[in-house]
PDB file of C-alpha atoms in Angstrom:
ATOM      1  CA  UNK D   1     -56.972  -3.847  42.152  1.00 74.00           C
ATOM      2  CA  UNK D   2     -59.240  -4.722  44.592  1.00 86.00           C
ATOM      3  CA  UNK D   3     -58.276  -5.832  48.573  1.00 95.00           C
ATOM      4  CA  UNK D   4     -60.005  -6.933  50.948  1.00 96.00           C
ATOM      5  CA  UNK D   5     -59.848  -4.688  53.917  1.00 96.00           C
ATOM      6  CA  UNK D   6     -61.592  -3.922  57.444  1.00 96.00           C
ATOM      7  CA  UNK D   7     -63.411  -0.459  57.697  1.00 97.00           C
ATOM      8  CA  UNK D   8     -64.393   1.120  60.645  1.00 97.00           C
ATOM      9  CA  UNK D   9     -65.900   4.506  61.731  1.00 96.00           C
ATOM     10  CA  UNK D  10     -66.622   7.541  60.065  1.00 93.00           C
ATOM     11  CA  UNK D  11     -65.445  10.841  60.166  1.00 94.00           C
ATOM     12  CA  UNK D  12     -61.761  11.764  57.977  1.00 96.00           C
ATOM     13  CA  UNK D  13     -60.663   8.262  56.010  1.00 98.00           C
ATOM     14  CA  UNK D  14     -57.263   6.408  57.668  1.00 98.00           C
ATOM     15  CA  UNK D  15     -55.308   4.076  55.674  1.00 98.00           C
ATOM     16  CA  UNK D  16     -53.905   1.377  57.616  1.00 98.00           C
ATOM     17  CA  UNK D  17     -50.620  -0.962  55.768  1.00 98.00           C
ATOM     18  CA  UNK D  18     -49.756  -3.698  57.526  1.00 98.00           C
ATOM     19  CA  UNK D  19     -46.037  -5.138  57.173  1.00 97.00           C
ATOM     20  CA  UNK D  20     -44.896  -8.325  55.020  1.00 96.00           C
ATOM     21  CA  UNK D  21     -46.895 -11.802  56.778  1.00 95.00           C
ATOM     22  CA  UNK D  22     -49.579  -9.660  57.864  1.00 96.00           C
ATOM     23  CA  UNK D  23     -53.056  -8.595  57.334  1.00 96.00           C
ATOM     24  CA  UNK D  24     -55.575  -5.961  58.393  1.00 97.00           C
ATOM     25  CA  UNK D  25     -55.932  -7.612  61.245  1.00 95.00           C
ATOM     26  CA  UNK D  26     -52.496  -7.066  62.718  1.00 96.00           C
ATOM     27  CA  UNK D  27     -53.700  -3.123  63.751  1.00 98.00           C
ATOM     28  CA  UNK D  28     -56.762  -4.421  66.006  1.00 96.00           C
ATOM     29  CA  UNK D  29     -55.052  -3.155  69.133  1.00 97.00           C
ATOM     30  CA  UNK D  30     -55.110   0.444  67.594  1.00 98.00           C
ATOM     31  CA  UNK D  31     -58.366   0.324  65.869  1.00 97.00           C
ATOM     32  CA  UNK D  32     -60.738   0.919  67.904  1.00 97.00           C
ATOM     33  CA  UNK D  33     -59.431   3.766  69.560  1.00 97.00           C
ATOM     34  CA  UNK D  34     -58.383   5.387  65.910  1.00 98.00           C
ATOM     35  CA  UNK D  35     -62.233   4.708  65.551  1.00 97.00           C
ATOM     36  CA  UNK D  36     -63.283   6.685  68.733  1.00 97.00           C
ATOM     37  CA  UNK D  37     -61.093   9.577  67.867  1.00 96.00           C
ATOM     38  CA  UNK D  38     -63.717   9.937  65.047  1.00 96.00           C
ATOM     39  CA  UNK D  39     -61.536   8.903  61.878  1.00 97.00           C
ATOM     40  CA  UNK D  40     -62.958   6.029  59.430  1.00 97.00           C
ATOM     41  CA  UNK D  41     -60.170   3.083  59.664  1.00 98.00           C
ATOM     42  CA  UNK D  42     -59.913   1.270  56.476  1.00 98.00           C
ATOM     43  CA  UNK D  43     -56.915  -1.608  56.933  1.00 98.00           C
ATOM     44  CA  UNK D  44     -56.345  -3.255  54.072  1.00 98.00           C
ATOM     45  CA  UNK D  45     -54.944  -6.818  53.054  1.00 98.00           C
ATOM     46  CA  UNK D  46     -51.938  -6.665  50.904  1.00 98.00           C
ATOM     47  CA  UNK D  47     -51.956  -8.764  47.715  1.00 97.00           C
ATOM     48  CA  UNK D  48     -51.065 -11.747  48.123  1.00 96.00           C
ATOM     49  CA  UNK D  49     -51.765 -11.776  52.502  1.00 96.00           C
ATOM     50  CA  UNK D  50     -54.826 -12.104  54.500  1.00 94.00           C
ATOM     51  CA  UNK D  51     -58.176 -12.370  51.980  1.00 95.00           C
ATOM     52  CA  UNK D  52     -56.250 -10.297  49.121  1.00 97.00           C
ATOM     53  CA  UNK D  53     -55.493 -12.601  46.018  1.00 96.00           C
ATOM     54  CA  UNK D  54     -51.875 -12.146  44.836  1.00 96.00           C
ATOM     55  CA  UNK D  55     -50.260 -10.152  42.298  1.00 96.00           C
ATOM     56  CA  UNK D  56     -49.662 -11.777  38.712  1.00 93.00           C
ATOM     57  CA  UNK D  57     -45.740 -11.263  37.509  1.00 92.00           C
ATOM     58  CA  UNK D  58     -43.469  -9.543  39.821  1.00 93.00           C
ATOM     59  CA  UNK D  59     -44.233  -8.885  43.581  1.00 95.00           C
ATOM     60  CA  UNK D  60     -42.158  -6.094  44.867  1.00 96.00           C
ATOM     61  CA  UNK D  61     -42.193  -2.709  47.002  1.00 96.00           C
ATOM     62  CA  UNK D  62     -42.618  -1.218  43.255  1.00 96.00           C
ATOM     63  CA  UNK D  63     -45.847  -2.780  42.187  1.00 97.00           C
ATOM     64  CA  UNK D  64     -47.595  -3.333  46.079  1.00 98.00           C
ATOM     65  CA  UNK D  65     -47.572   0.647  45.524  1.00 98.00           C
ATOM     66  CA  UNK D  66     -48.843   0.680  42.577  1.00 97.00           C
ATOM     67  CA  UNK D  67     -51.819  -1.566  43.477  1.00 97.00           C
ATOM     68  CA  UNK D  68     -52.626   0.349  46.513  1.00 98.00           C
ATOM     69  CA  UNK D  69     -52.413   3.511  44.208  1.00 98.00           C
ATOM     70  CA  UNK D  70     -54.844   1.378  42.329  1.00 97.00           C
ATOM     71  CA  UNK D  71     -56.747   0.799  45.094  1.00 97.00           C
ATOM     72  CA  UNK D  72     -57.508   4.001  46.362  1.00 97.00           C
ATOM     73  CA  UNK D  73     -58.257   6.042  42.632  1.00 97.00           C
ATOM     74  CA  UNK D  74     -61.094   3.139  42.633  1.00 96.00           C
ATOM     75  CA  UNK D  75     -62.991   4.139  46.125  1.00 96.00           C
ATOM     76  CA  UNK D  76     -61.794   7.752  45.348  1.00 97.00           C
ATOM     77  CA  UNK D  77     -59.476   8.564  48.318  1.00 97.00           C
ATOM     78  CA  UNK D  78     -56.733   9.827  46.759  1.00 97.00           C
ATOM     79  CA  UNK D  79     -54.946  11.817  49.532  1.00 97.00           C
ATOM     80  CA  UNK D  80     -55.908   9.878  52.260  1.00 98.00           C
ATOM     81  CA  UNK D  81     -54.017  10.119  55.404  1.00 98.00           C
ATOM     82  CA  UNK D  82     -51.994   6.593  56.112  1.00 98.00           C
ATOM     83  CA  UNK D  83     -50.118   4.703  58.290  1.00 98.00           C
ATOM     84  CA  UNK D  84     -47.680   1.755  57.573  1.00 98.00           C
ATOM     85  CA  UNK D  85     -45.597  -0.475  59.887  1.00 98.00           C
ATOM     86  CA  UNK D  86     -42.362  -2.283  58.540  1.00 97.00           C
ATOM     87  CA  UNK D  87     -42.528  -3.110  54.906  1.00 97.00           C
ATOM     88  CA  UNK D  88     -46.406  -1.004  55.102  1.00 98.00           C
ATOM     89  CA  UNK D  89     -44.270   2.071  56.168  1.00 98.00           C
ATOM     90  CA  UNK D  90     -42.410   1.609  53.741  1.00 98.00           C
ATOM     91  CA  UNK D  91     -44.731   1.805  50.738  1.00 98.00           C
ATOM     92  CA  UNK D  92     -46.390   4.619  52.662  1.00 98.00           C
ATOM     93  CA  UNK D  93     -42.818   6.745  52.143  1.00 98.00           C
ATOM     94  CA  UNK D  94     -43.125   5.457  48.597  1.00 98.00           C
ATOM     95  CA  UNK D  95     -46.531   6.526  48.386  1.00 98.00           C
ATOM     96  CA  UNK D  96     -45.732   9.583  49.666  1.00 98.00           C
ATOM     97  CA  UNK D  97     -42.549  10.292  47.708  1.00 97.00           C
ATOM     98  CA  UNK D  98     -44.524   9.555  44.471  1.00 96.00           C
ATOM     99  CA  UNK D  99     -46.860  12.756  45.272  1.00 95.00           C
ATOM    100  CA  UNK D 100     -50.765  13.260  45.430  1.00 94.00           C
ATOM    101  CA  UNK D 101     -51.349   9.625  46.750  1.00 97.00           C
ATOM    102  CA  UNK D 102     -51.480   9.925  50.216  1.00 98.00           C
ATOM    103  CA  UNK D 103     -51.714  12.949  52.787  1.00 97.00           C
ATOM    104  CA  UNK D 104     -50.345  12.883  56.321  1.00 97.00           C
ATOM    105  CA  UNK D 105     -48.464   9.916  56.934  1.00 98.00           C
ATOM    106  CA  UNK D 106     -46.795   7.962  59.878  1.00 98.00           C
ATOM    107  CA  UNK D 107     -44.188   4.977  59.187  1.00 98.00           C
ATOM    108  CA  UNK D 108     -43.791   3.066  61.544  1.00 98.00           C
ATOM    109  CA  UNK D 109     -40.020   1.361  61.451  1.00 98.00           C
ATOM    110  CA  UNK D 110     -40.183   0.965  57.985  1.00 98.00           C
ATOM    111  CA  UNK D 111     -37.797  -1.639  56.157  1.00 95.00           C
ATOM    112  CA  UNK D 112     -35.466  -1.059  53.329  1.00 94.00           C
ATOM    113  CA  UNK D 113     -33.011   1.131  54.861  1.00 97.00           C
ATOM    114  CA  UNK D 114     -30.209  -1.794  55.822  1.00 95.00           C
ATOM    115  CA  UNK D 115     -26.512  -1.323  54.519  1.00 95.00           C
ATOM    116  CA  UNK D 116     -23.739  -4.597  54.694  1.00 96.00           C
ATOM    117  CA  UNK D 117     -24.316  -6.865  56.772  1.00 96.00           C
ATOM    118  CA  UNK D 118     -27.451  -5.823  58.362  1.00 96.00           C
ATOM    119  CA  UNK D 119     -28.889  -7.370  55.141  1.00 96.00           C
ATOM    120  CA  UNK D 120     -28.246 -11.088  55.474  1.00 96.00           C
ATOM    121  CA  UNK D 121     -28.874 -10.267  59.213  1.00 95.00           C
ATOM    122  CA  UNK D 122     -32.731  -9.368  57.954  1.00 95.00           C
ATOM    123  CA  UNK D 123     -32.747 -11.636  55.516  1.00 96.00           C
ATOM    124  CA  UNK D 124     -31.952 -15.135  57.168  1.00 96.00           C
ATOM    125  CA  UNK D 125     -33.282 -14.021  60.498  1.00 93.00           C
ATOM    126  CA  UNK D 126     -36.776 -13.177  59.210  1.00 93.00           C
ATOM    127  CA  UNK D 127     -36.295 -16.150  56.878  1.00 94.00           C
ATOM    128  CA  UNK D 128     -35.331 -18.981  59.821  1.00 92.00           C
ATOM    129  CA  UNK D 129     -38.197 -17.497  61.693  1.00 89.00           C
ATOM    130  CA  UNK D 130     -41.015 -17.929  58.910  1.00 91.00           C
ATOM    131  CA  UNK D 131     -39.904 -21.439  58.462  1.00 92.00           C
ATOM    132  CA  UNK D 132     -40.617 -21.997  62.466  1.00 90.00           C
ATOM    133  CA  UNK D 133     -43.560 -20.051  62.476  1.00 91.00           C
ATOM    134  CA  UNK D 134     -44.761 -23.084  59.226  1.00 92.00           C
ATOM    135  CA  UNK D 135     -43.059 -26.011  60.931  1.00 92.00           C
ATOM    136  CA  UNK D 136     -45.223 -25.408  64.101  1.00 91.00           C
ATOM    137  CA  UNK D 137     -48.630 -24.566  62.980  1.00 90.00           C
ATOM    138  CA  UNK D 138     -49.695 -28.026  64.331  1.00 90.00           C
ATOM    139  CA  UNK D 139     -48.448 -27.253  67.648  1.00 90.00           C
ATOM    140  CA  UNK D 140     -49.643 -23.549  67.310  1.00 90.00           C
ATOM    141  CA  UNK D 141     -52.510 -22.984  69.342  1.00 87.00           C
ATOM    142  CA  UNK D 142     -50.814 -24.908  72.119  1.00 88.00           C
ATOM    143  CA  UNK D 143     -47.549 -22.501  71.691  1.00 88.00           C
ATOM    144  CA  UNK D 144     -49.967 -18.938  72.151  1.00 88.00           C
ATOM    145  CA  UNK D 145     -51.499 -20.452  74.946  1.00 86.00           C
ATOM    146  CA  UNK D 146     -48.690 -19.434  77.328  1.00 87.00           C
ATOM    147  CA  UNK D 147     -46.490 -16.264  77.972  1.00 89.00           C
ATOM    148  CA  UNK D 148     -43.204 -18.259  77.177  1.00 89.00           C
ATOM    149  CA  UNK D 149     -44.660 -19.775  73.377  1.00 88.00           C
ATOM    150  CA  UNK D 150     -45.231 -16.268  72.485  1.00 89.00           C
ATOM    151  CA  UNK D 151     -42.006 -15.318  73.709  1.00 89.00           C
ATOM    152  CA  UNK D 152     -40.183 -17.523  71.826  1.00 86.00           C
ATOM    153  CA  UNK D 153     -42.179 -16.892  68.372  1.00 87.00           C
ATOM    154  CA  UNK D 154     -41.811 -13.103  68.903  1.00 90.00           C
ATOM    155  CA  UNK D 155     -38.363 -12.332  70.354  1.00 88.00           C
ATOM    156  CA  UNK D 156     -36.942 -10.467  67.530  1.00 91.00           C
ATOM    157  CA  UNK D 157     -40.335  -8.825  66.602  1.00 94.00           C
ATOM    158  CA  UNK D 158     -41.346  -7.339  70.057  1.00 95.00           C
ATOM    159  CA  UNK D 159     -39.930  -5.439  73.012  1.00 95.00           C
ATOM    160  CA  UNK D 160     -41.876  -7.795  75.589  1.00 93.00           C
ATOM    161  CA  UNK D 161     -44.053 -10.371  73.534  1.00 93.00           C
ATOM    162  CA  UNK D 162     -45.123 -12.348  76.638  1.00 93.00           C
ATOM    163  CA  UNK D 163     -47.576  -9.282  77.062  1.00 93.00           C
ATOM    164  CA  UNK D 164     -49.165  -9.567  73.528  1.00 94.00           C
ATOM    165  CA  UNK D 165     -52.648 -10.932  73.112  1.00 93.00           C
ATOM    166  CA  UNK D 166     -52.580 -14.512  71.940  1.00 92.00           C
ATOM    167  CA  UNK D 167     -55.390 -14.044  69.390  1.00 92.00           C
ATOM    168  CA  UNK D 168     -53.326 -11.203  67.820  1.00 93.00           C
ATOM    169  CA  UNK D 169     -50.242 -13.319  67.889  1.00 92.00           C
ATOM    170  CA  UNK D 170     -52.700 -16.429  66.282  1.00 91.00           C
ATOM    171  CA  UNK D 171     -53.601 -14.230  63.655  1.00 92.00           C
ATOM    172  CA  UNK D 172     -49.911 -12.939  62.864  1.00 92.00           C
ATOM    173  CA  UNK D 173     -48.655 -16.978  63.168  1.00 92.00           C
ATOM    174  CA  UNK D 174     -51.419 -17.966  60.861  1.00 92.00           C
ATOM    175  CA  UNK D 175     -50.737 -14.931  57.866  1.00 93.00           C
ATOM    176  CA  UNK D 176     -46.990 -15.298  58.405  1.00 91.00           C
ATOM    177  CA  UNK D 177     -47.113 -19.290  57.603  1.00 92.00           C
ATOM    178  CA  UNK D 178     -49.490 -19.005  54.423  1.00 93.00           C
ATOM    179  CA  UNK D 179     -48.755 -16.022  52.554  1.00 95.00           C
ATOM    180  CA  UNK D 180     -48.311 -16.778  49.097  1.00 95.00           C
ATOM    181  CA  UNK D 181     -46.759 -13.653  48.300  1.00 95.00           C
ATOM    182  CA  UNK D 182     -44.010 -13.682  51.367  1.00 96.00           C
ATOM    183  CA  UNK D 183     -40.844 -15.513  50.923  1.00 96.00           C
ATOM    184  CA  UNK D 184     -40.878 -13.397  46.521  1.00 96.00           C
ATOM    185  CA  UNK D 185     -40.992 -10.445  48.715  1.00 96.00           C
ATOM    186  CA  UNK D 186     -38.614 -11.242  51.781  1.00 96.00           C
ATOM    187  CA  UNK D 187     -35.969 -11.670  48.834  1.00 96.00           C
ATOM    188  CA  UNK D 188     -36.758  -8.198  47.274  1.00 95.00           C
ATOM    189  CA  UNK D 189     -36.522  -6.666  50.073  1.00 95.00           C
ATOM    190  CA  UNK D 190     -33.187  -7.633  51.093  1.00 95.00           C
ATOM    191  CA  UNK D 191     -32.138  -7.557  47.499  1.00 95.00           C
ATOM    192  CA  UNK D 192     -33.987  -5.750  45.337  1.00 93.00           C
ATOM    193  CA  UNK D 193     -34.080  -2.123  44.964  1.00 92.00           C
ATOM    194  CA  UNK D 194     -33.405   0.356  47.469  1.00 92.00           C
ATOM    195  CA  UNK D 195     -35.830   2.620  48.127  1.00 93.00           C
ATOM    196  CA  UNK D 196     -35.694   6.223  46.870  1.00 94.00           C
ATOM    197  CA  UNK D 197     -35.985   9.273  48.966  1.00 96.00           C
ATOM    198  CA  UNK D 198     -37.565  12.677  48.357  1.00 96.00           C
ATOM    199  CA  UNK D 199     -35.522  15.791  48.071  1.00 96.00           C
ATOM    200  CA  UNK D 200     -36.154  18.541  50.879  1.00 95.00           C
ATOM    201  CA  UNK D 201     -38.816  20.654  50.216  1.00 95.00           C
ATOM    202  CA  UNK D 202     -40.961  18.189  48.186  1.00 96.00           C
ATOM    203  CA  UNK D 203     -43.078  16.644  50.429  1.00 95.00           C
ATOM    204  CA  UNK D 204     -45.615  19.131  51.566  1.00 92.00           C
ATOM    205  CA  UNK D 205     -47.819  17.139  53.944  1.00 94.00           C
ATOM    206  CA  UNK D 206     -47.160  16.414  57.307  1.00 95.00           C
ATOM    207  CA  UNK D 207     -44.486  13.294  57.545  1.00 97.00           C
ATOM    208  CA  UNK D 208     -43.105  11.170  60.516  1.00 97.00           C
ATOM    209  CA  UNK D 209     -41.273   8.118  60.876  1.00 97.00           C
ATOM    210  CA  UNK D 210     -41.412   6.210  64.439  1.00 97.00           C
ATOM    211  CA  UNK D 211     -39.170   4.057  65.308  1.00 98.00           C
ATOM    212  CA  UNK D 212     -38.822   1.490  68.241  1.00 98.00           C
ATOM    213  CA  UNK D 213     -35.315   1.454  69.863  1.00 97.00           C
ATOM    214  CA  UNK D 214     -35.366  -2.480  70.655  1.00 96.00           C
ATOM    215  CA  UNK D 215     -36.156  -2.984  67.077  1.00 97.00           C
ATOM    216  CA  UNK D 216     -33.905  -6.379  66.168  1.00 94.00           C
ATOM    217  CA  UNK D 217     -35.643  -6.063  62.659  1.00 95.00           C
ATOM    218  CA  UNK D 218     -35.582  -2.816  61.272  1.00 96.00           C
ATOM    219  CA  UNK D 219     -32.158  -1.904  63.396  1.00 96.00           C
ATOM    220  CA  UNK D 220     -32.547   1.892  65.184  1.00 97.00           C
ATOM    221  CA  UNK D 221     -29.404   2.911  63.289  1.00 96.00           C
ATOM    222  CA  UNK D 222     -31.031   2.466  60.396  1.00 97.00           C
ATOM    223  CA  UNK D 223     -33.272   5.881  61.179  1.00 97.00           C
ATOM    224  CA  UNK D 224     -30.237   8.040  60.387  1.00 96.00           C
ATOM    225  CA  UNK D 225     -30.651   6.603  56.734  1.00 97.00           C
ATOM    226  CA  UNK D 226     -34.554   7.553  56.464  1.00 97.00           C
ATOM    227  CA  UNK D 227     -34.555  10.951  57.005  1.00 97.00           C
ATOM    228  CA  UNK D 228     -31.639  11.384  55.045  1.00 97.00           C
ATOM    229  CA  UNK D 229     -33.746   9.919  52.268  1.00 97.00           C
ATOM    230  CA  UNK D 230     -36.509  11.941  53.475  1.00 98.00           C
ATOM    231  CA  UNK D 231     -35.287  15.502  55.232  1.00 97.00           C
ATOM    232  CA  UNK D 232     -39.242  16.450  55.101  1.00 96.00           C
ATOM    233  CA  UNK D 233     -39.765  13.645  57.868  1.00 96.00           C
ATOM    234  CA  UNK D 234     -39.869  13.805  62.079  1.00 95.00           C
ATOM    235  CA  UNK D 235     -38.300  10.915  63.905  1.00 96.00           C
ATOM    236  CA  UNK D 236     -40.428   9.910  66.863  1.00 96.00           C
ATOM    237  CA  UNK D 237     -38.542   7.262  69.354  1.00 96.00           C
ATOM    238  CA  UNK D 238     -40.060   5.074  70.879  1.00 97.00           C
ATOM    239  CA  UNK D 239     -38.600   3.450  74.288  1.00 95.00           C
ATOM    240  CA  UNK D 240     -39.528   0.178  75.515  1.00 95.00           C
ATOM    241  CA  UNK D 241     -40.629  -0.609  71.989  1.00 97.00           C
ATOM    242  CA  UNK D 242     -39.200  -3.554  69.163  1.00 97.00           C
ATOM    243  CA  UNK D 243     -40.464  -3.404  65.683  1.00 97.00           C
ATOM    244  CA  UNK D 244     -44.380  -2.755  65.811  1.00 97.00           C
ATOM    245  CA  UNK D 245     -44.860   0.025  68.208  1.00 98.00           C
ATOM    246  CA  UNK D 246     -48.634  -0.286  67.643  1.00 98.00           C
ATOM    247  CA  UNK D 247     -48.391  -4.018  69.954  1.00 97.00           C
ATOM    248  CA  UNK D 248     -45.773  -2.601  72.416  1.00 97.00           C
ATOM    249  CA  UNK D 249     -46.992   1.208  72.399  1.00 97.00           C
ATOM    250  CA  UNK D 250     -50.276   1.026  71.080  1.00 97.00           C
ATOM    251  CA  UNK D 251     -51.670   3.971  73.574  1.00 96.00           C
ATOM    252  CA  UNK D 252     -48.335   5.406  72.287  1.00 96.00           C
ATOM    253  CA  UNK D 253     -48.606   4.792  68.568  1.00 97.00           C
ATOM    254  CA  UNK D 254     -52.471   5.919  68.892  1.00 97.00           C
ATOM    255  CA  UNK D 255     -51.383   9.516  70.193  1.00 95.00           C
ATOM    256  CA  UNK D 256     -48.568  10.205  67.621  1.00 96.00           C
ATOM    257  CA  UNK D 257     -50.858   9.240  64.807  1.00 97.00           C
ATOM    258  CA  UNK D 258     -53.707  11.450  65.879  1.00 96.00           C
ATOM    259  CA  UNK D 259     -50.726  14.235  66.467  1.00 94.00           C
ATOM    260  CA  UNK D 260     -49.882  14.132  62.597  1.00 95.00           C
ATOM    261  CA  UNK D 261     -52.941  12.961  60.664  1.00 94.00           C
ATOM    262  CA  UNK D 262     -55.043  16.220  62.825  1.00 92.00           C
ATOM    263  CA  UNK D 263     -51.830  18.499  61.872  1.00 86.00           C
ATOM    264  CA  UNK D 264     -50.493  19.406  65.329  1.00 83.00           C
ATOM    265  CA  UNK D 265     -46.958  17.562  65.129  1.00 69.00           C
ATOM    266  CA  UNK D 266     -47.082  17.351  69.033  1.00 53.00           C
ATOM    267  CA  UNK D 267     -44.814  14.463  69.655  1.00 46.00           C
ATOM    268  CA  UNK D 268     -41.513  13.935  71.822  1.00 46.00           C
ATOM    269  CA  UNK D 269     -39.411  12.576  69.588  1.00 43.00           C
ATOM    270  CA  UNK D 270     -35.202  12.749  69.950  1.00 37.00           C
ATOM    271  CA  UNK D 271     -33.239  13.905  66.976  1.00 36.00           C
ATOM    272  CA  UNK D 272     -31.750  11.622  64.614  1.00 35.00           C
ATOM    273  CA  UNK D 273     -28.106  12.016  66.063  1.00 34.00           C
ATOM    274  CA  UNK D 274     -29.120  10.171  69.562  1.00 36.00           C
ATOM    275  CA  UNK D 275     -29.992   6.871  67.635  1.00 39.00           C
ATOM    276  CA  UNK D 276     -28.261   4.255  70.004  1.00 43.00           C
ATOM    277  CA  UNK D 277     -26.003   1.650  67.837  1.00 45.00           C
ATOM    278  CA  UNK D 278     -26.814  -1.913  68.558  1.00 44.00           C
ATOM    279  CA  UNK D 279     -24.207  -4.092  69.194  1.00 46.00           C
ATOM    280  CA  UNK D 280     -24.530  -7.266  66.437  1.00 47.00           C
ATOM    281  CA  UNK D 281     -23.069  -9.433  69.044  1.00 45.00           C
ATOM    282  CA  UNK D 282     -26.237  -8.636  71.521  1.00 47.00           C
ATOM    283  CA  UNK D 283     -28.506  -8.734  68.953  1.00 45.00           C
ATOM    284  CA  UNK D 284     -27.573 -12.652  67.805  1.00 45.00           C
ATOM    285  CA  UNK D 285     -27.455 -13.462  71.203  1.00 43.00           C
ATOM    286  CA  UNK D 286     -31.093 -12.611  71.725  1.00 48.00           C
ATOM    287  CA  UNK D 287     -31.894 -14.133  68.782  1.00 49.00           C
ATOM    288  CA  UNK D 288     -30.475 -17.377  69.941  1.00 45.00           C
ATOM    289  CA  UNK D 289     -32.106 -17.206  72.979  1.00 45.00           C
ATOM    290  CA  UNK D 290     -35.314 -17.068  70.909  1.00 49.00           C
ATOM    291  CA  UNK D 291     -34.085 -20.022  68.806  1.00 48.00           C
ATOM    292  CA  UNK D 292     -33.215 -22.320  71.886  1.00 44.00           C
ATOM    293  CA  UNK D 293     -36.799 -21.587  73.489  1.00 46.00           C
ATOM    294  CA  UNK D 294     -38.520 -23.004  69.941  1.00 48.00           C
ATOM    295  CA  UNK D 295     -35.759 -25.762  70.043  1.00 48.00           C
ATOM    296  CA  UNK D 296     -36.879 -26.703  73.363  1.00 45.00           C
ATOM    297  CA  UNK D 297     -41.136 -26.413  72.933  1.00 46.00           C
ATOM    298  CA  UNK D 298     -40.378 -28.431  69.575  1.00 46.00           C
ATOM    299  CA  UNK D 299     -38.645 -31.150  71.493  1.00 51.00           C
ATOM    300  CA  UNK D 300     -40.963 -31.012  74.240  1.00 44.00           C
ATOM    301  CA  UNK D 301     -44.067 -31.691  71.927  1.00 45.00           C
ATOM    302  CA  UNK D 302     -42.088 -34.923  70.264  1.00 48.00           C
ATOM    303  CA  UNK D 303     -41.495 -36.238  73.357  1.00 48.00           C
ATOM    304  CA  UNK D 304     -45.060 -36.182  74.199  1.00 48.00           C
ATOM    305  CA  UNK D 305     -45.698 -37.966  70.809  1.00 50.00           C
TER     306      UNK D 305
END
């Protein structure tokens, strides 16, 4: 299989997996500095996202992992070090649960671990807000051009999105809206199989999974679940921080991946035990917030019509 990716640097290979919507281009505010810690970056477009054709039959976390296992025998880095964010930290515990794919690896909030009804929660949610993100790519570069457009687009993805670059955001907005591959895999996520784990003792190289505490996608109680599935792994926290730490912690993000990948495991993370629990009712809430702001710009622009 062959994916188009962005590679940076020399020095010790990096694998970068983005999440589903998204492209190489969604780790640019971690890239550079990954870079000038002397590691080559290589960030790769998913089948079916960014410049990657899509997959032919079934698109799932299943065979995404078994292109990217693809993928690597063919430029012969087999055991590279990685690092995946939402449904990318998830293939990278698949990658690493399948053995001799990938070495050191961070996952950053990784999806799949979502029990009742935090699964139509992630489901619809994502769902409604994909269907926004295509309804307004008219009005798009109008919406990124102020604090409270990228608020309302991001609200359930970041901590404080009024912060985040509008380029970055462009790009996201853009990948999101014409993925050919996204709403096959949105549906297997939710509903397709779970992912396995890796019995203690089996995974030998270094493995951590970070997780933001505002995440409204990938809920923090959800953590509890991962490293039961994987009692090799650290949990990192990460305060301040919704569901891609490397936009709302990329200084952050930067120093816990350079902690694993160079084998010193210096990190400050809390045990599993002190997740918080989110309340459901708080989390809708915000999310309607989010939903009235888009309500609002979208009647705002027809007006102007």
């Amino acid at each position: 299989m062959n994916m188009h990716c962005i590679r940076r640097g020399t020095g010790k290979p990096l694998l970068l997996i983005h999440g589903i919507g998204g492209s190489s281009r969604s780790w640019l505010l971690i890239m550079n500095a990954l870079v000038e810690a002397g590691r080559e970056v290589i960030a790769v477009d998913l089948p079916g996202h960014g410049a990657t054709p899509a997959l032919l039959g079934e698109v799932s976390i299943r065979t995404l992992a078994d292109a990217v296992t693809d993928f690597l025998k063919k430029q012969d880095l087999l055991g590279i070090d990685a690092v995946g964010s939402s449904m990318g930290a998830r293939l990278v515990l698949e990658l690493a649960r399948r053995g001799g794919i990938v070495g050191a690896v961070v996952s950053l909030d990784p999806g799949g671990f979502w029990r009742g009804w935090e699964i139509p929660f992630f489901y619809y949610s994502v769902a409604t807000s994909v269907r926004l993100v295509r309804l307004l790519q008219p009005v798009m570069p109008t919406l990124l051009g102020n604090p409270i457009g990228r608020t309302a687009l991001l609200a359930q993805f970041s901590a404080h999105p009024w912060q985040l670059p509008a380029t970055l955001v462009g790009d996201e907005m853009r990948t999101f809206a014409s993925s050919p591959s996204f709403d096959e895999l949105l549906d297997q996520l939710a509903h397709g199989e779970r992912q396995q784990g890796a019995p203690q003792g089996t995974i030998k190289q270094p493995l951590v999974i970070g997780w933001g505490r505002q995440d409204r996608v990938c809920l923090p109680r959800q953590a509890t679940r991962a490293l039961a599935a994987f009692p090799d792994a650290h949990l990192h926290w990460f305060n301040d921080c919704g569901h891609f730490p490397q936009w709302d912690a990329p200084t952050q993000t930067v120093r816990l991946v350079l902690a694993v990948i160079n084998g010193e495991l210096l990190f400050d993370g809390l045990p599993a035990q002190s997740t918080q629990r989110t309340s459901p009712r708080k989390i809708f809430f915000k999310l309607a917030i989010g939903l009235v702001l888009i309500a609002s710009v979208i009647g705002l622009f027809r007006r102007k019509k």
